[in-house]
XYZ file of C-alpha atoms in Angstrom:
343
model
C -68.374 -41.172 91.109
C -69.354 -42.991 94.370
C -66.589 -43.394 97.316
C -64.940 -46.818 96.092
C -63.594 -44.578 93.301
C -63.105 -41.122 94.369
C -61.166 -42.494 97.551
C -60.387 -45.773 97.005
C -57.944 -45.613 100.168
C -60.179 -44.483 102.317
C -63.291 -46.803 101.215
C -61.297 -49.791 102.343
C -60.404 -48.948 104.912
C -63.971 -48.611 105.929
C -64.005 -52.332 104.875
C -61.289 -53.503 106.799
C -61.712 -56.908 106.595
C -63.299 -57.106 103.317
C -66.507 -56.073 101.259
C -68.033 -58.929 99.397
C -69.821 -56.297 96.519
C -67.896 -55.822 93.398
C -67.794 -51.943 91.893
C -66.859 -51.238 87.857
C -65.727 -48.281 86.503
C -65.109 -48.003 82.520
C -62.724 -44.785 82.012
C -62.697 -42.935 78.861
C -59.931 -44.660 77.398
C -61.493 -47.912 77.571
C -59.409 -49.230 80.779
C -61.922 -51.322 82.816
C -61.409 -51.230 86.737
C -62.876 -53.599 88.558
C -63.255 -54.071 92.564
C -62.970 -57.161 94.245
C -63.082 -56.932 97.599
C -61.703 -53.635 99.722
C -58.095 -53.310 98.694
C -58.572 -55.666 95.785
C -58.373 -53.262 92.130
C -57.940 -54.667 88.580
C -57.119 -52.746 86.262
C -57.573 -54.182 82.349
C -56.633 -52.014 79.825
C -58.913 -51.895 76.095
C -55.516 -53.508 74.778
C -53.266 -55.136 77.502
C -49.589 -55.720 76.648
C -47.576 -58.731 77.404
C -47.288 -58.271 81.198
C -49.625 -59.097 84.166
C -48.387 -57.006 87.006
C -49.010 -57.526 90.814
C -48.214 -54.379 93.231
C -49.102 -55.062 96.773
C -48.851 -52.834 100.018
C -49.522 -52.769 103.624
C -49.085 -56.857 104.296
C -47.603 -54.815 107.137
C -50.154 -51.507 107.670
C -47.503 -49.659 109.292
C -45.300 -49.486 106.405
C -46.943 -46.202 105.402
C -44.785 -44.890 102.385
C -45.537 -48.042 99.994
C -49.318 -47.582 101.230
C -49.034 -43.860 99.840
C -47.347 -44.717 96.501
C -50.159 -46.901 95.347
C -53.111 -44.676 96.439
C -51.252 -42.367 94.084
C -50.865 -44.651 91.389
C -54.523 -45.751 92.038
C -55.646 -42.106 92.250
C -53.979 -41.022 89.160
C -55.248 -44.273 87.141
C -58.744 -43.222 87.884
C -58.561 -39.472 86.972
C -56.834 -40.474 83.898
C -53.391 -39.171 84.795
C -51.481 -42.267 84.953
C -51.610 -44.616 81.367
C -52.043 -48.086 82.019
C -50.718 -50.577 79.176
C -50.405 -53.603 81.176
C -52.851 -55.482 83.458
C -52.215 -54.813 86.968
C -53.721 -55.701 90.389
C -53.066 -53.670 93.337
C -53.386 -55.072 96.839
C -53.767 -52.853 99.794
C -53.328 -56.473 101.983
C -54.142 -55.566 105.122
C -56.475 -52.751 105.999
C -57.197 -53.431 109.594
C -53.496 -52.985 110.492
C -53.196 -50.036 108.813
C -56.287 -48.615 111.416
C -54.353 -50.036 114.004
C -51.307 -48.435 113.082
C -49.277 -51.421 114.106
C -47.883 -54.094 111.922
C -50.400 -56.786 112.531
C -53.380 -57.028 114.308
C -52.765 -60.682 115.989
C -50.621 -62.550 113.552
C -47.459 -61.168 110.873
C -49.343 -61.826 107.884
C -46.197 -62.115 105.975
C -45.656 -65.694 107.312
C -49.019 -66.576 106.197
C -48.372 -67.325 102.541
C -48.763 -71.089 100.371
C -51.197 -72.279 102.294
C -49.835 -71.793 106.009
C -52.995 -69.822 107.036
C -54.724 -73.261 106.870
C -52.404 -74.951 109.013
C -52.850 -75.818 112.792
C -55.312 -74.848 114.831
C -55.352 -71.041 115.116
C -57.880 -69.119 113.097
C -58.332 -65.550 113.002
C -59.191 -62.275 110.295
C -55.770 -62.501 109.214
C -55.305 -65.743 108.241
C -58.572 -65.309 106.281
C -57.571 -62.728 104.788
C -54.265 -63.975 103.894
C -56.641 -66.850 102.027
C -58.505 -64.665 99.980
C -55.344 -62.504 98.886
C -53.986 -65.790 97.796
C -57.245 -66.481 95.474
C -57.000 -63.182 94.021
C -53.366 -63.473 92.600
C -54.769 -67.105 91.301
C -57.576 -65.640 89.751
C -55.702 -62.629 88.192
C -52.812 -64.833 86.849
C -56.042 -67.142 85.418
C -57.882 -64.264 83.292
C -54.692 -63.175 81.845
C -55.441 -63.125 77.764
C -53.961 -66.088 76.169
C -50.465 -65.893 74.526
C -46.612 -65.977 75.889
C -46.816 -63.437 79.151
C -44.815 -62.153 81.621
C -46.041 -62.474 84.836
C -44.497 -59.845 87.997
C -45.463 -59.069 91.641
C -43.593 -56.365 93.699
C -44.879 -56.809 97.717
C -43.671 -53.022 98.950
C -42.515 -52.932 102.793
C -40.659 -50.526 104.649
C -38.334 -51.972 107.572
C -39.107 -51.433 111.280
C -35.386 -50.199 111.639
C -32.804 -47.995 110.200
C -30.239 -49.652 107.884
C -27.119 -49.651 106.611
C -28.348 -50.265 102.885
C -31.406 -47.737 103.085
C -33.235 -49.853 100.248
C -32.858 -53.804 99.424
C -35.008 -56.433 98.119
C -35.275 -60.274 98.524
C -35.406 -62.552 96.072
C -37.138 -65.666 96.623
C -35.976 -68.779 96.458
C -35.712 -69.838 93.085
C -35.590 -73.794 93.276
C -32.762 -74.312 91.706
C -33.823 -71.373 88.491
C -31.580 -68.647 87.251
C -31.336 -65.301 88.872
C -32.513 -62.696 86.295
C -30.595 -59.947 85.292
C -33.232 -57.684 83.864
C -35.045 -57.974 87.311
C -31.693 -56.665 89.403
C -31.468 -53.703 86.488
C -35.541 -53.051 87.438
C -34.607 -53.045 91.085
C -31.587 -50.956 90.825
C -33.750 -48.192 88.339
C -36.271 -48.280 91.612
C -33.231 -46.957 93.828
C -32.519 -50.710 95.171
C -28.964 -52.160 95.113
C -28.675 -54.559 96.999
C -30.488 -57.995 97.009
C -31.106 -60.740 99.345
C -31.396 -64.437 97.932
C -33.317 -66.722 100.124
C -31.500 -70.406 100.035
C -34.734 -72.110 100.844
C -38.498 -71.869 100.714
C -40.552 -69.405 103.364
C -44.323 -68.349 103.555
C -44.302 -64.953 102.379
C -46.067 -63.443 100.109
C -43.510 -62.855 96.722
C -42.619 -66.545 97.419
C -45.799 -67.293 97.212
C -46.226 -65.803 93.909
C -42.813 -67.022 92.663
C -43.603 -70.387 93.017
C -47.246 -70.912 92.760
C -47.012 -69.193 89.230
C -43.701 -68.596 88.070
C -43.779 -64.848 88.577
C -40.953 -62.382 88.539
C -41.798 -61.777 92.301
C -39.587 -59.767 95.311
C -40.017 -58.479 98.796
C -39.002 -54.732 98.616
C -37.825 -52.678 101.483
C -37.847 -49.295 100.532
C -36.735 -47.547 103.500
C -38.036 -47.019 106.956
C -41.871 -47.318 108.666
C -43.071 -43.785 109.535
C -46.478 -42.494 110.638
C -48.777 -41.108 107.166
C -47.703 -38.027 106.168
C -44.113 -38.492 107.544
C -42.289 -39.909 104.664
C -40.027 -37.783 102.804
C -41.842 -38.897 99.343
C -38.663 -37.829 97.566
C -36.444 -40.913 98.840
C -39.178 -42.664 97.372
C -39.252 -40.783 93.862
C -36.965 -43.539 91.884
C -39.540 -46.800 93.063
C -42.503 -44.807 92.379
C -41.158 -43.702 88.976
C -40.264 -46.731 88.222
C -42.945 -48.615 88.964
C -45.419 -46.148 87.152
C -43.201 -46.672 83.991
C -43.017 -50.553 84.125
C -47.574 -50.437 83.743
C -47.489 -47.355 81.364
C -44.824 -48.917 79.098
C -44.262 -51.578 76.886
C -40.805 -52.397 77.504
C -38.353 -50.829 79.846
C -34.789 -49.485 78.760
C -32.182 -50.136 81.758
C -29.460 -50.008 79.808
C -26.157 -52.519 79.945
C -26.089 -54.674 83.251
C -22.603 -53.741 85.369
C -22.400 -56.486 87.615
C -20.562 -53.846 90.155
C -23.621 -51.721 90.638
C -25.494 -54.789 92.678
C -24.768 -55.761 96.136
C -26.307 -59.147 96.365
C -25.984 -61.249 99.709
C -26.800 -65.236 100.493
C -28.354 -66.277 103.915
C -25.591 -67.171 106.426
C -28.015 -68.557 109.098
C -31.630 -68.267 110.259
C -31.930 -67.959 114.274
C -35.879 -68.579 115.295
C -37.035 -67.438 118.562
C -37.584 -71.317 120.618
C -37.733 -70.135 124.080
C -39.806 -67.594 125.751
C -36.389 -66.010 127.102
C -34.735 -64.731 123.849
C -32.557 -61.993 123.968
C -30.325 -59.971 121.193
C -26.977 -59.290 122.056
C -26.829 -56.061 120.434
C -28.923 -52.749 120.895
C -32.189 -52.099 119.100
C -31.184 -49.507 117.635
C -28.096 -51.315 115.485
C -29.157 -51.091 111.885
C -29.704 -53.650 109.360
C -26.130 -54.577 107.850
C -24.527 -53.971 110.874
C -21.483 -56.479 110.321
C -20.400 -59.121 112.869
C -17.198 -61.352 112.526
C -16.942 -65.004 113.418
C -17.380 -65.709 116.838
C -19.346 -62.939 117.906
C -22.631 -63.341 120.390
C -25.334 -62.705 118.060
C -28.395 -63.686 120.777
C -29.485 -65.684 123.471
C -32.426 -68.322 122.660
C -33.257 -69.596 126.076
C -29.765 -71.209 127.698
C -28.639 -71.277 123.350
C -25.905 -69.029 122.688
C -26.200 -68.013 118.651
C -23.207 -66.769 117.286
C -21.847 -65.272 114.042
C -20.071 -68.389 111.762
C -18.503 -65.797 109.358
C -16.650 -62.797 109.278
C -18.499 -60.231 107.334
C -21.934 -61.576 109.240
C -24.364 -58.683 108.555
C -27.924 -58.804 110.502
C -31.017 -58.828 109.024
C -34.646 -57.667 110.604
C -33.710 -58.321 114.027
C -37.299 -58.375 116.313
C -36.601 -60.518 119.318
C -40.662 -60.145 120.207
C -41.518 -62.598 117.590
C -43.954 -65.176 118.204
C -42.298 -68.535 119.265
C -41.021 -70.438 116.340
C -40.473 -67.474 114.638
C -37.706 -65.973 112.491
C -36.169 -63.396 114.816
C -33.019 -63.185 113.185
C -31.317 -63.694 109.548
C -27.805 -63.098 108.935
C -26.126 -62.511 105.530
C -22.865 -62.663 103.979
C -21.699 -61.127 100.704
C -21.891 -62.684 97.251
C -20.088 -61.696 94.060
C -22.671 -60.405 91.348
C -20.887 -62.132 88.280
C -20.568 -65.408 90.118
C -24.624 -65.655 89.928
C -26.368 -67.781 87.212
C -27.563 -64.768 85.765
C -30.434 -64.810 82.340
């Protein structure tokens, strides 16, 4: 078995910006893998079920845990230890960052999404690469067998800060659609209570994948970014579980939906960084769901006070270093679960 398969981690990473030769592997069982590019794995079982399944890691290469849980998966697939009913494509996004240790290299590729990687003037790796990610989903979606199918992406993150609510996933915005109830009972089997709804449309990637193909698709935080080898795997045991039982098995069984269990919060306001002199008015090291009342300095945007418009403001991924016109603040405010339009 030649590196792209024995250490499928470590082989892209050696690519880090891609590897235009393709690599096949037939296991025993009769699921086909098949390479695309470095990071880029299909996996097409003799007899796929229903679902076509995106997982994706390391948009952000610092976010080490999710990075671990599908070289696992990946590893375990390809020694046969890990059944595989479903077609799935795994994503290791960004390998560069990952060798950098750092987020990014020179752009958040998580604001790269439908399409914006073509826009303006800049060019770089990243926004290439963000391209190409794009045109795999497409293509994977595309070669799906013919018949009524359920499509799914999970894009795994860790948070750059501690929170309140260890674990909590956006939902994209849905345009108007339903919220689905069987997708909050998947989230809360993968240790994840608490939801975010976006109220409009962004460039990341599960939007992406939302609305370019109708996909069951969320942004998962799963805990905190620590170095390799750092994460306390067993805080991740429920997502990994999870998500090894939802391509190994037909259906899941979450059992009856209790609207209590589920924390789900709406954006109360989006502050972008406009001026080169942006400053939060809190520490760095205030965690995500810290809660701020009406009235209450949030940050400083140039000579721009921004302040909370609700009591019961909670702060979301605070990062006053990001680039100008970027989000460097989102505030939320609690929902009730039963007053969602649930399916």
């Amino acid at each position: 078995m030649n590196k792209v398969f024995s250490d499928f981690l470590a082989w892209t990473r050696e690519h880090e910006w891609g590897c235009s030769e393709s690599h096949d592997l037939t296991l025993g069982n009769g699921t086909k893998l098949s390479v695309w590019d470095s990071g880029v794995l299909e996996v097409s079982p003799a007899n796929p079920g229903h679902k076509d399944i995106v997982l994706s890691c390391a948009v952000h290469g610092n976010e080490t845990a999710p990075i671990e849980i599908c070289r696992d998966i990946i590893n375990d697939i390809i020694n046969e230890k890990q059944t595989v009913t479903h077609r799935t494509l795994f994503l290791i996004a960004n390998p560069a960052s990952i060798n950098k240790g750092e987020r990014f290299v020179e752009e958040n590729m998580n604001r790269l999404f439908s399409g914006e990687h073509s826009k303006g003037s800049t060019q770089n790796k990243e926004r290439e690469r963000a391209a190409k990610i794009e045109s795999y989903v497409e293509r994977f979606y595309q070669l799906a067998p013919e018949g009524t199918r359920e499509r799914f992406h999970y894009d795994l993150h860790t948070a750059i800060r501690d929170s309140k609510r260890e674990k909590f996933a956006v939902y994209p915005f849905t345009h108007g659609a339903p919220y689905s109830r069987q997708q909050l009972q998947f989230l809360l089997s993968c240790g994840v209570d608490t939801v975010l709804l976006n109220q409009a449309p962004t460039t990341t990637f599960s939007y992406f994948s939302a609305r370019q193909f109708n996909a069951h698709a969320f942004t998962v935080e799963l805990g905190k970014v620590r170095p390799f080898g750092e994460n306390d795997r067993t805080k991740f045991a429920a997502a990994e579980s999870t998500l090894r039982n939802l391509i190994s098995q037909t259906e899941l069984d979450f059992g009856p939906f209790e609207p209590e269990q589920h924390y789900v919060f709406k954006e109360a306001q989006t502050i972008n960084r406009t001026q080169p002199d942006f400053e939060l008015n809190f520490a760095d090291d205030v965690a995500n769901f810290t809660s701020f009342n009406k009235g209450e300095l949030l940050a400083w945007d140039g000579d721009k006070a921004c302040y909370a418009q609700h009591d019961g403001e909670h702060i979301i991924f605070p990062n006053a270093k990001v680039a100008l016109g970027h989000r460097a603040l989102l505030t939320v405010v609690r929902v009730p679960t039963e007053s969602l339009d649930l399916v």
